[in-house]
């Protein structure tokens, strides 16, 4: 323990003396990986508030040590060597994902992808079957009663099209090739107006509704796509599905998987599921849904960290993301990725665990809570 303390003291001294050695050392070594530490220290000094909460317990030296360690082991823990599939243009429709199209048989999916990693209920009343290799080549597939694909989603580089739209294509090129997106979604007697700020475009191409998601922090590049057969979309009579425990757990599983897929896609480690903090997240989502508020602090003035401590959850660092009203975990996740503070939590390299909790209000609108931990 004494040696560890002396080592931490040495690192602290080196870091605090950074103004002295920074310029000569930078001529020979790239020290840009310390920039996030500088930014975090500056944010503490100016006491800026952000829409999402991030807190570190311990000294700044702990953060510096973690960043140094993560850089030293980056090639071991963050870099995926998973081979990407060779993508072919779709044969029967305008888009395919991982060479799978709407209408592909379950046997063909099994032949190409093998057994799914998991399956969970979605808002359409079917199941998402999730396939990936350590969260690389991430794809979710839904089947109809005849075991034909009726919905697909990916946020990975698995998109192929007959008109050369792919992962990373620009929003302007998508609109040039597909025309103006739909401006509204009709569900029963309700009409929902879509805005450009939503972060996605919505098209009806033949018998397939196509949702194209953009990364607002990467010059509106295509970052994900969801394909839904017209018959499946139209059988969903409302924006929101019914509220039940099966759908709740489905949304939790999906948001966890989507978060990990985004982390791995950005060169980070995947997070482990932490059931104890998922319980904390569920209780906060339920509290917001029942008591009609949306905030990191509850009506008793307790912060996320207070709630974790009350539940006896140990952590060195923690963060919380909240979302409300999105019809699925896909839309919740894409929205969080387009919000700077929430994106920071999702892509913070020092986190190790994640728990997700979902609850519904009386109007079946979901509340999503993500609690991140650094153990």
PDB file of C-alpha atoms in Angstrom, residues 60-333:
ATOM      1  CA  UNK A  60      -7.286  13.742 -10.202  1.00  0.00           C
ATOM      2  CA  UNK A  61      -4.245  11.481 -10.070  1.00  0.00           C
ATOM      3  CA  UNK A  62      -6.587   8.488 -10.140  1.00  0.00           C
ATOM      4  CA  UNK A  63      -8.023   9.736 -13.461  1.00  0.00           C
ATOM      5  CA  UNK A  64      -4.528  10.351 -14.818  1.00  0.00           C
ATOM      6  CA  UNK A  65      -3.426   6.857 -13.785  1.00  0.00           C
ATOM      7  CA  UNK A  66      -6.460   5.316 -15.447  1.00  0.00           C
ATOM      8  CA  UNK A  67      -5.896   7.248 -18.665  1.00  0.00           C
ATOM      9  CA  UNK A  68      -2.207   6.289 -18.717  1.00  0.00           C
ATOM     10  CA  UNK A  69      -3.114   2.659 -18.081  1.00  0.00           C
ATOM     11  CA  UNK A  70      -5.819   2.675 -20.747  1.00  0.00           C
ATOM     12  CA  UNK A  71      -3.356   4.063 -23.296  1.00  0.00           C
ATOM     13  CA  UNK A  72      -0.787   1.401 -22.435  1.00  0.00           C
ATOM     14  CA  UNK A  73      -3.336  -1.411 -22.809  1.00  0.00           C
ATOM     15  CA  UNK A  74      -5.448   0.116 -25.569  1.00  0.00           C
ATOM     16  CA  UNK A  75      -4.334  -2.385 -28.180  1.00  0.00           C
ATOM     17  CA  UNK A  76      -5.136  -5.266 -25.826  1.00  0.00           C
ATOM     18  CA  UNK A  77      -8.617  -4.242 -24.667  1.00  0.00           C
ATOM     19  CA  UNK A  78     -10.113  -1.823 -27.172  1.00  0.00           C
ATOM     20  CA  UNK A  79      -9.128  -2.876 -30.642  1.00  0.00           C
ATOM     21  CA  UNK A  80     -11.444  -5.362 -32.279  1.00  0.00           C
ATOM     22  CA  UNK A  81      -9.914  -7.849 -34.685  1.00  0.00           C
ATOM     23  CA  UNK A  82     -13.294  -9.133 -35.794  1.00  0.00           C
ATOM     24  CA  UNK A  83     -13.419  -9.483 -39.558  1.00  0.00           C
ATOM     25  CA  UNK A  84     -16.029  -7.386 -41.348  1.00  0.00           C
ATOM     26  CA  UNK A  85     -18.284  -9.202 -43.815  1.00  0.00           C
ATOM     27  CA  UNK A  86     -18.036  -8.567 -47.541  1.00  0.00           C
ATOM     28  CA  UNK A  87     -21.195  -6.610 -48.327  1.00  0.00           C
ATOM     29  CA  UNK A  88     -23.137  -7.205 -51.541  1.00  0.00           C
ATOM     30  CA  UNK A  89     -25.822  -5.050 -53.076  1.00  0.00           C
ATOM     31  CA  UNK A  90     -29.299  -6.265 -52.111  1.00  0.00           C
ATOM     32  CA  UNK A  91     -31.081  -8.462 -54.624  1.00  0.00           C
ATOM     33  CA  UNK A  92     -34.734  -7.841 -53.817  1.00  0.00           C
ATOM     34  CA  UNK A  93     -34.900  -4.425 -52.106  1.00  0.00           C
ATOM     35  CA  UNK A  94     -33.052  -1.149 -51.870  1.00  0.00           C
ATOM     36  CA  UNK A  95     -31.277  -1.858 -48.562  1.00  0.00           C
ATOM     37  CA  UNK A  96     -29.721  -4.805 -46.805  1.00  0.00           C
ATOM     38  CA  UNK A  97     -27.939  -5.152 -43.465  1.00  0.00           C
ATOM     39  CA  UNK A  98     -25.189  -7.759 -43.134  1.00  0.00           C
ATOM     40  CA  UNK A  99     -26.445  -9.065 -46.521  1.00  0.00           C
ATOM     41  CA  UNK A 100     -29.898  -9.697 -45.023  1.00  0.00           C
ATOM     42  CA  UNK A 101     -33.037  -8.086 -46.433  1.00  0.00           C
ATOM     43  CA  UNK A 102     -36.658  -7.731 -45.455  1.00  0.00           C
ATOM     44  CA  UNK A 103     -38.203 -11.067 -46.470  1.00  0.00           C
ATOM     45  CA  UNK A 104     -35.070 -13.173 -45.880  1.00  0.00           C
ATOM     46  CA  UNK A 105     -35.928 -16.530 -44.286  1.00  0.00           C
ATOM     47  CA  UNK A 106     -34.920 -17.469 -40.756  1.00  0.00           C
ATOM     48  CA  UNK A 107     -32.895 -20.395 -42.162  1.00  0.00           C
ATOM     49  CA  UNK A 108     -30.876 -18.007 -44.341  1.00  0.00           C
ATOM     50  CA  UNK A 109     -30.244 -15.735 -41.344  1.00  0.00           C
ATOM     51  CA  UNK A 110     -29.058 -18.711 -39.296  1.00  0.00           C
ATOM     52  CA  UNK A 111     -26.774 -19.820 -42.135  1.00  0.00           C
ATOM     53  CA  UNK A 112     -25.172 -16.366 -42.319  1.00  0.00           C
ATOM     54  CA  UNK A 113     -25.126 -15.344 -38.651  1.00  0.00           C
ATOM     55  CA  UNK A 114     -25.465 -18.497 -36.569  1.00  0.00           C
ATOM     56  CA  UNK A 115     -27.228 -18.486 -33.217  1.00  0.00           C
ATOM     57  CA  UNK A 116     -28.294 -15.115 -31.768  1.00  0.00           C
ATOM     58  CA  UNK A 117     -26.618 -13.799 -28.640  1.00  0.00           C
ATOM     59  CA  UNK A 118     -29.984 -12.868 -27.126  1.00  0.00           C
ATOM     60  CA  UNK A 119     -33.597 -12.089 -27.926  1.00  0.00           C
ATOM     61  CA  UNK A 120     -35.969  -9.580 -26.348  1.00  0.00           C
ATOM     62  CA  UNK A 121     -39.416  -8.086 -26.875  1.00  0.00           C
ATOM     63  CA  UNK A 122     -39.686  -4.942 -28.983  1.00  0.00           C
ATOM     64  CA  UNK A 123     -42.320  -2.236 -29.403  1.00  0.00           C
ATOM     65  CA  UNK A 124     -43.851  -3.990 -32.419  1.00  0.00           C
ATOM     66  CA  UNK A 125     -44.866  -7.019 -30.382  1.00  0.00           C
ATOM     67  CA  UNK A 126     -42.208  -9.192 -32.017  1.00  0.00           C
ATOM     68  CA  UNK A 127     -38.715  -9.996 -30.766  1.00  0.00           C
ATOM     69  CA  UNK A 128     -35.359  -8.549 -31.657  1.00  0.00           C
ATOM     70  CA  UNK A 129     -32.846 -11.362 -32.165  1.00  0.00           C
ATOM     71  CA  UNK A 130     -29.435  -9.825 -31.546  1.00  0.00           C
ATOM     72  CA  UNK A 131     -26.278 -10.988 -33.327  1.00  0.00           C
ATOM     73  CA  UNK A 132     -22.711  -9.773 -32.802  1.00  0.00           C
ATOM     74  CA  UNK A 133     -19.170 -10.869 -32.098  1.00  0.00           C
ATOM     75  CA  UNK A 134     -18.068  -9.104 -28.922  1.00  0.00           C
ATOM     76  CA  UNK A 135     -20.413  -6.302 -30.052  1.00  0.00           C
ATOM     77  CA  UNK A 136     -18.741  -5.985 -33.447  1.00  0.00           C
ATOM     78  CA  UNK A 137     -20.887  -6.655 -36.538  1.00  0.00           C
ATOM     79  CA  UNK A 138     -23.924  -5.738 -34.442  1.00  0.00           C
ATOM     80  CA  UNK A 139     -27.360  -6.398 -35.945  1.00  0.00           C
ATOM     81  CA  UNK A 140     -30.891  -6.942 -34.620  1.00  0.00           C
ATOM     82  CA  UNK A 141     -33.408  -8.995 -36.608  1.00  0.00           C
ATOM     83  CA  UNK A 142     -37.176  -9.505 -36.227  1.00  0.00           C
ATOM     84  CA  UNK A 143     -39.270 -12.261 -37.839  1.00  0.00           C
ATOM     85  CA  UNK A 144     -42.952 -12.487 -38.718  1.00  0.00           C
ATOM     86  CA  UNK A 145     -45.182 -15.524 -38.022  1.00  0.00           C
ATOM     87  CA  UNK A 146     -43.903 -17.170 -41.214  1.00  0.00           C
ATOM     88  CA  UNK A 147     -40.316 -16.750 -39.948  1.00  0.00           C
ATOM     89  CA  UNK A 148     -39.446 -14.189 -42.591  1.00  0.00           C
ATOM     90  CA  UNK A 149     -37.469 -11.076 -41.659  1.00  0.00           C
ATOM     91  CA  UNK A 150     -39.818  -8.132 -41.081  1.00  0.00           C
ATOM     92  CA  UNK A 151     -37.428  -5.675 -39.378  1.00  0.00           C
ATOM     93  CA  UNK A 152     -33.673  -5.007 -39.195  1.00  0.00           C
ATOM     94  CA  UNK A 153     -31.403  -2.588 -37.357  1.00  0.00           C
ATOM     95  CA  UNK A 154     -27.685  -1.891 -37.163  1.00  0.00           C
ATOM     96  CA  UNK A 155     -25.412   0.876 -35.921  1.00  0.00           C
ATOM     97  CA  UNK A 156     -22.375  -0.786 -37.470  1.00  0.00           C
ATOM     98  CA  UNK A 157     -20.724  -0.680 -40.887  1.00  0.00           C
ATOM     99  CA  UNK A 158     -23.038  -3.364 -42.288  1.00  0.00           C
ATOM    100  CA  UNK A 159     -25.272  -1.271 -44.560  1.00  0.00           C
ATOM    101  CA  UNK A 160     -25.472  -1.941 -48.286  1.00  0.00           C
ATOM    102  CA  UNK A 161     -27.835  -0.470 -50.851  1.00  0.00           C
ATOM    103  CA  UNK A 162     -28.531  -0.564 -54.550  1.00  0.00           C
ATOM    104  CA  UNK A 163     -27.902   3.201 -54.711  1.00  0.00           C
ATOM    105  CA  UNK A 164     -24.623   3.303 -52.768  1.00  0.00           C
ATOM    106  CA  UNK A 165     -25.897   4.619 -49.441  1.00  0.00           C
ATOM    107  CA  UNK A 166     -23.784   3.143 -46.660  1.00  0.00           C
ATOM    108  CA  UNK A 167     -22.521   3.705 -43.137  1.00  0.00           C
ATOM    109  CA  UNK A 168     -20.833   7.129 -43.155  1.00  0.00           C
ATOM    110  CA  UNK A 169     -22.782   8.539 -46.117  1.00  0.00           C
ATOM    111  CA  UNK A 170     -23.756  12.181 -45.759  1.00  0.00           C
ATOM    112  CA  UNK A 171     -27.272  13.325 -44.966  1.00  0.00           C
ATOM    113  CA  UNK A 172     -27.285  15.448 -48.108  1.00  0.00           C
ATOM    114  CA  UNK A 173     -26.396  12.463 -50.310  1.00  0.00           C
ATOM    115  CA  UNK A 174     -29.118  10.336 -48.669  1.00  0.00           C
ATOM    116  CA  UNK A 175     -31.716  12.990 -49.426  1.00  0.00           C
ATOM    117  CA  UNK A 176     -30.384  13.480 -52.925  1.00  0.00           C
ATOM    118  CA  UNK A 177     -30.751   9.752 -53.635  1.00  0.00           C
ATOM    119  CA  UNK A 178     -33.982   9.043 -51.726  1.00  0.00           C
ATOM    120  CA  UNK A 179     -35.747  12.394 -52.062  1.00  0.00           C
ATOM    121  CA  UNK A 180     -37.346  14.406 -49.305  1.00  0.00           C
ATOM    122  CA  UNK A 181     -38.072  12.396 -46.166  1.00  0.00           C
ATOM    123  CA  UNK A 182     -41.556  12.011 -44.745  1.00  0.00           C
ATOM    124  CA  UNK A 183     -42.483  14.822 -42.379  1.00  0.00           C
ATOM    125  CA  UNK A 184     -45.061  12.991 -40.299  1.00  0.00           C
ATOM    126  CA  UNK A 185     -45.980   9.618 -38.886  1.00  0.00           C
ATOM    127  CA  UNK A 186     -49.661   8.678 -38.696  1.00  0.00           C
ATOM    128  CA  UNK A 187     -50.711   6.283 -35.956  1.00  0.00           C
ATOM    129  CA  UNK A 188     -54.444   5.752 -35.685  1.00  0.00           C
ATOM    130  CA  UNK A 189     -56.047   9.166 -35.254  1.00  0.00           C
ATOM    131  CA  UNK A 190     -52.752  10.754 -34.223  1.00  0.00           C
ATOM    132  CA  UNK A 191     -50.283  12.536 -36.477  1.00  0.00           C
ATOM    133  CA  UNK A 192     -46.734  13.061 -35.236  1.00  0.00           C
ATOM    134  CA  UNK A 193     -44.718  15.795 -36.948  1.00  0.00           C
ATOM    135  CA  UNK A 194     -40.997  15.115 -37.435  1.00  0.00           C
ATOM    136  CA  UNK A 195     -38.344  17.827 -37.228  1.00  0.00           C
ATOM    137  CA  UNK A 196     -34.842  17.971 -38.721  1.00  0.00           C
ATOM    138  CA  UNK A 197     -33.516  18.163 -35.156  1.00  0.00           C
ATOM    139  CA  UNK A 198     -34.766  14.618 -34.530  1.00  0.00           C
ATOM    140  CA  UNK A 199     -31.483  13.272 -35.889  1.00  0.00           C
ATOM    141  CA  UNK A 200     -33.053  10.860 -38.383  1.00  0.00           C
ATOM    142  CA  UNK A 201     -34.899  10.737 -41.683  1.00  0.00           C
ATOM    143  CA  UNK A 202     -37.941   8.572 -42.371  1.00  0.00           C
ATOM    144  CA  UNK A 203     -38.746   7.176 -45.823  1.00  0.00           C
ATOM    145  CA  UNK A 204     -41.274   4.765 -47.309  1.00  0.00           C
ATOM    146  CA  UNK A 205     -39.426   2.789 -49.968  1.00  0.00           C
ATOM    147  CA  UNK A 206     -41.692   0.260 -51.640  1.00  0.00           C
ATOM    148  CA  UNK A 207     -43.125  -1.792 -48.783  1.00  0.00           C
ATOM    149  CA  UNK A 208     -40.400  -0.881 -46.302  1.00  0.00           C
ATOM    150  CA  UNK A 209     -40.271   1.995 -43.859  1.00  0.00           C
ATOM    151  CA  UNK A 210     -36.654   3.118 -43.631  1.00  0.00           C
ATOM    152  CA  UNK A 211     -35.288   5.091 -40.681  1.00  0.00           C
ATOM    153  CA  UNK A 212     -31.859   6.598 -41.392  1.00  0.00           C
ATOM    154  CA  UNK A 213     -30.058   7.913 -38.307  1.00  0.00           C
ATOM    155  CA  UNK A 214     -27.344  10.563 -38.460  1.00  0.00           C
ATOM    156  CA  UNK A 215     -24.472  11.430 -36.140  1.00  0.00           C
ATOM    157  CA  UNK A 216     -24.884  15.149 -35.457  1.00  0.00           C
ATOM    158  CA  UNK A 217     -21.368  15.255 -33.993  1.00  0.00           C
ATOM    159  CA  UNK A 218     -19.822  13.796 -37.159  1.00  0.00           C
ATOM    160  CA  UNK A 219     -21.174  16.169 -39.804  1.00  0.00           C
ATOM    161  CA  UNK A 220     -24.542  14.402 -40.131  1.00  0.00           C
ATOM    162  CA  UNK A 221     -23.063  11.130 -41.353  1.00  0.00           C
ATOM    163  CA  UNK A 222     -25.199   7.973 -41.463  1.00  0.00           C
ATOM    164  CA  UNK A 223     -24.586   6.119 -38.216  1.00  0.00           C
ATOM    165  CA  UNK A 224     -27.460   3.603 -38.102  1.00  0.00           C
ATOM    166  CA  UNK A 225     -30.444   2.336 -40.060  1.00  0.00           C
ATOM    167  CA  UNK A 226     -33.691   0.589 -39.178  1.00  0.00           C
ATOM    168  CA  UNK A 227     -35.809  -1.203 -41.774  1.00  0.00           C
ATOM    169  CA  UNK A 228     -39.412  -2.129 -40.925  1.00  0.00           C
ATOM    170  CA  UNK A 229     -41.867  -3.850 -43.238  1.00  0.00           C
ATOM    171  CA  UNK A 230     -44.955  -1.781 -44.003  1.00  0.00           C
ATOM    172  CA  UNK A 231     -47.246  -4.479 -42.629  1.00  0.00           C
ATOM    173  CA  UNK A 232     -45.392  -4.546 -39.299  1.00  0.00           C
ATOM    174  CA  UNK A 233     -45.317  -0.754 -38.991  1.00  0.00           C
ATOM    175  CA  UNK A 234     -49.014  -0.391 -39.768  1.00  0.00           C
ATOM    176  CA  UNK A 235     -50.094  -3.053 -37.272  1.00  0.00           C
ATOM    177  CA  UNK A 236     -48.615  -0.866 -34.531  1.00  0.00           C
ATOM    178  CA  UNK A 237     -51.586   1.383 -33.892  1.00  0.00           C
ATOM    179  CA  UNK A 238     -49.844   3.935 -31.658  1.00  0.00           C
ATOM    180  CA  UNK A 239     -46.427   5.481 -31.259  1.00  0.00           C
ATOM    181  CA  UNK A 240     -46.151   3.806 -27.858  1.00  0.00           C
ATOM    182  CA  UNK A 241     -46.565   0.105 -27.226  1.00  0.00           C
ATOM    183  CA  UNK A 242     -48.381  -1.252 -24.201  1.00  0.00           C
ATOM    184  CA  UNK A 243     -46.596  -1.230 -20.871  1.00  0.00           C
ATOM    185  CA  UNK A 244     -45.656  -4.576 -19.378  1.00  0.00           C
ATOM    186  CA  UNK A 245     -42.707  -6.251 -17.670  1.00  0.00           C
ATOM    187  CA  UNK A 246     -41.644  -8.174 -20.790  1.00  0.00           C
ATOM    188  CA  UNK A 247     -41.310  -4.995 -22.856  1.00  0.00           C
ATOM    189  CA  UNK A 248     -39.615  -3.209 -19.951  1.00  0.00           C
ATOM    190  CA  UNK A 249     -36.906  -5.861 -19.755  1.00  0.00           C
ATOM    191  CA  UNK A 250     -36.664  -5.897 -23.557  1.00  0.00           C
ATOM    192  CA  UNK A 251     -35.981  -2.163 -23.664  1.00  0.00           C
ATOM    193  CA  UNK A 252     -33.386  -2.539 -20.893  1.00  0.00           C
ATOM    194  CA  UNK A 253     -31.551  -5.335 -22.718  1.00  0.00           C
ATOM    195  CA  UNK A 254     -31.642  -3.452 -26.015  1.00  0.00           C
ATOM    196  CA  UNK A 255     -30.333  -0.179 -24.578  1.00  0.00           C
ATOM    197  CA  UNK A 256     -27.499  -2.058 -22.882  1.00  0.00           C
ATOM    198  CA  UNK A 257     -26.570  -3.801 -26.146  1.00  0.00           C
ATOM    199  CA  UNK A 258     -26.847  -0.613 -28.214  1.00  0.00           C
ATOM    200  CA  UNK A 259     -24.566   1.226 -25.794  1.00  0.00           C
ATOM    201  CA  UNK A 260     -21.928  -1.493 -25.977  1.00  0.00           C
ATOM    202  CA  UNK A 261     -22.142  -1.681 -29.759  1.00  0.00           C
ATOM    203  CA  UNK A 262     -21.476   2.077 -29.957  1.00  0.00           C
ATOM    204  CA  UNK A 263     -18.547   1.812 -27.552  1.00  0.00           C
ATOM    205  CA  UNK A 264     -16.909  -1.017 -29.480  1.00  0.00           C
ATOM    206  CA  UNK A 265     -17.561   0.791 -32.759  1.00  0.00           C
ATOM    207  CA  UNK A 266     -15.617   3.732 -31.278  1.00  0.00           C
ATOM    208  CA  UNK A 267     -12.670   1.579 -30.182  1.00  0.00           C
ATOM    209  CA  UNK A 268     -13.639   1.195 -26.511  1.00  0.00           C
ATOM    210  CA  UNK A 269     -14.189  -1.782 -24.237  1.00  0.00           C
ATOM    211  CA  UNK A 270     -17.709  -3.125 -23.764  1.00  0.00           C
ATOM    212  CA  UNK A 271     -19.333  -2.709 -20.343  1.00  0.00           C
ATOM    213  CA  UNK A 272     -20.453  -5.491 -18.023  1.00  0.00           C
ATOM    214  CA  UNK A 273     -24.045  -5.658 -16.819  1.00  0.00           C
ATOM    215  CA  UNK A 274     -24.398  -4.625 -13.156  1.00  0.00           C
ATOM    216  CA  UNK A 275     -27.733  -5.783 -11.764  1.00  0.00           C
ATOM    217  CA  UNK A 276     -27.445  -3.867  -8.479  1.00  0.00           C
ATOM    218  CA  UNK A 277     -27.175  -0.480 -10.203  1.00  0.00           C
ATOM    219  CA  UNK A 278     -29.813  -1.541 -12.741  1.00  0.00           C
ATOM    220  CA  UNK A 279     -32.127  -1.757  -9.718  1.00  0.00           C
ATOM    221  CA  UNK A 280     -31.205   1.800  -8.796  1.00  0.00           C
ATOM    222  CA  UNK A 281     -31.891   2.891 -12.374  1.00  0.00           C
ATOM    223  CA  UNK A 282     -35.281   1.121 -12.459  1.00  0.00           C
ATOM    224  CA  UNK A 283     -36.379   2.780  -9.245  1.00  0.00           C
ATOM    225  CA  UNK A 284     -35.492   6.213 -10.596  1.00  0.00           C
ATOM    226  CA  UNK A 285     -37.296   5.579 -13.906  1.00  0.00           C
ATOM    227  CA  UNK A 286     -40.375   4.422 -11.989  1.00  0.00           C
ATOM    228  CA  UNK A 287     -40.167   7.428  -9.665  1.00  0.00           C
ATOM    229  CA  UNK A 288     -40.099   9.801 -12.660  1.00  0.00           C
ATOM    230  CA  UNK A 289     -42.932   7.962 -14.430  1.00  0.00           C
ATOM    231  CA  UNK A 290     -45.224   7.807 -11.389  1.00  0.00           C
ATOM    232  CA  UNK A 291     -44.494  11.290 -10.057  1.00  0.00           C
ATOM    233  CA  UNK A 292     -44.329  13.062 -13.435  1.00  0.00           C
ATOM    234  CA  UNK A 293     -40.876  14.654 -13.431  1.00  0.00           C
ATOM    235  CA  UNK A 294     -37.693  14.305 -15.471  1.00  0.00           C
ATOM    236  CA  UNK A 295     -34.469  15.105 -13.643  1.00  0.00           C
ATOM    237  CA  UNK A 296     -31.262  13.565 -12.322  1.00  0.00           C
ATOM    238  CA  UNK A 297     -32.257  14.776  -8.844  1.00  0.00           C
ATOM    239  CA  UNK A 298     -35.431  13.251  -7.435  1.00  0.00           C
ATOM    240  CA  UNK A 299     -38.060  15.178  -5.483  1.00  0.00           C
ATOM    241  CA  UNK A 300     -36.221  14.410  -2.255  1.00  0.00           C
ATOM    242  CA  UNK A 301     -33.168  16.213  -3.650  1.00  0.00           C
ATOM    243  CA  UNK A 302     -31.147  13.002  -4.006  1.00  0.00           C
ATOM    244  CA  UNK A 303     -28.594  12.857  -6.821  1.00  0.00           C
ATOM    245  CA  UNK A 304     -27.723   9.678  -8.760  1.00  0.00           C
ATOM    246  CA  UNK A 305     -24.720   9.261  -6.478  1.00  0.00           C
ATOM    247  CA  UNK A 306     -26.865   9.634  -3.373  1.00  0.00           C
ATOM    248  CA  UNK A 307     -29.190   6.928  -4.680  1.00  0.00           C
ATOM    249  CA  UNK A 308     -26.289   4.586  -5.443  1.00  0.00           C
ATOM    250  CA  UNK A 309     -24.814   5.106  -1.995  1.00  0.00           C
ATOM    251  CA  UNK A 310     -28.205   4.495  -0.362  1.00  0.00           C
ATOM    252  CA  UNK A 311     -28.398   1.204  -2.298  1.00  0.00           C
ATOM    253  CA  UNK A 312     -24.933   0.255  -1.060  1.00  0.00           C
ATOM    254  CA  UNK A 313     -23.250   0.326  -4.475  1.00  0.00           C
ATOM    255  CA  UNK A 314     -19.483   0.960  -4.306  1.00  0.00           C
ATOM    256  CA  UNK A 315     -17.858   2.924  -7.125  1.00  0.00           C
ATOM    257  CA  UNK A 316     -14.856   5.082  -7.890  1.00  0.00           C
ATOM    258  CA  UNK A 317     -16.690   6.945 -10.612  1.00  0.00           C
ATOM    259  CA  UNK A 318     -20.244   7.046 -11.890  1.00  0.00           C
ATOM    260  CA  UNK A 319     -22.513   8.757 -14.384  1.00  0.00           C
ATOM    261  CA  UNK A 320     -26.145   8.808 -15.383  1.00  0.00           C
ATOM    262  CA  UNK A 321     -28.010   9.249 -18.671  1.00  0.00           C
ATOM    263  CA  UNK A 322     -31.744   9.885 -18.854  1.00  0.00           C
ATOM    264  CA  UNK A 323     -34.157   9.775 -21.779  1.00  0.00           C
ATOM    265  CA  UNK A 324     -37.921  10.144 -21.890  1.00  0.00           C
ATOM    266  CA  UNK A 325     -40.696   9.606 -24.407  1.00  0.00           C
ATOM    267  CA  UNK A 326     -38.817   7.839 -27.201  1.00  0.00           C
ATOM    268  CA  UNK A 327     -40.865   4.940 -28.565  1.00  0.00           C
ATOM    269  CA  UNK A 328     -38.013   2.439 -28.318  1.00  0.00           C
ATOM    270  CA  UNK A 329     -34.508   1.968 -26.986  1.00  0.00           C
ATOM    271  CA  UNK A 330     -33.195   2.502 -30.510  1.00  0.00           C
ATOM    272  CA  UNK A 331     -34.585   6.037 -30.658  1.00  0.00           C
ATOM    273  CA  UNK A 332     -33.535   6.683 -27.053  1.00  0.00           C
ATOM    274  CA  UNK A 333     -29.965   5.564 -27.754  1.00  0.00           C
TER     275      UNK A 333
END
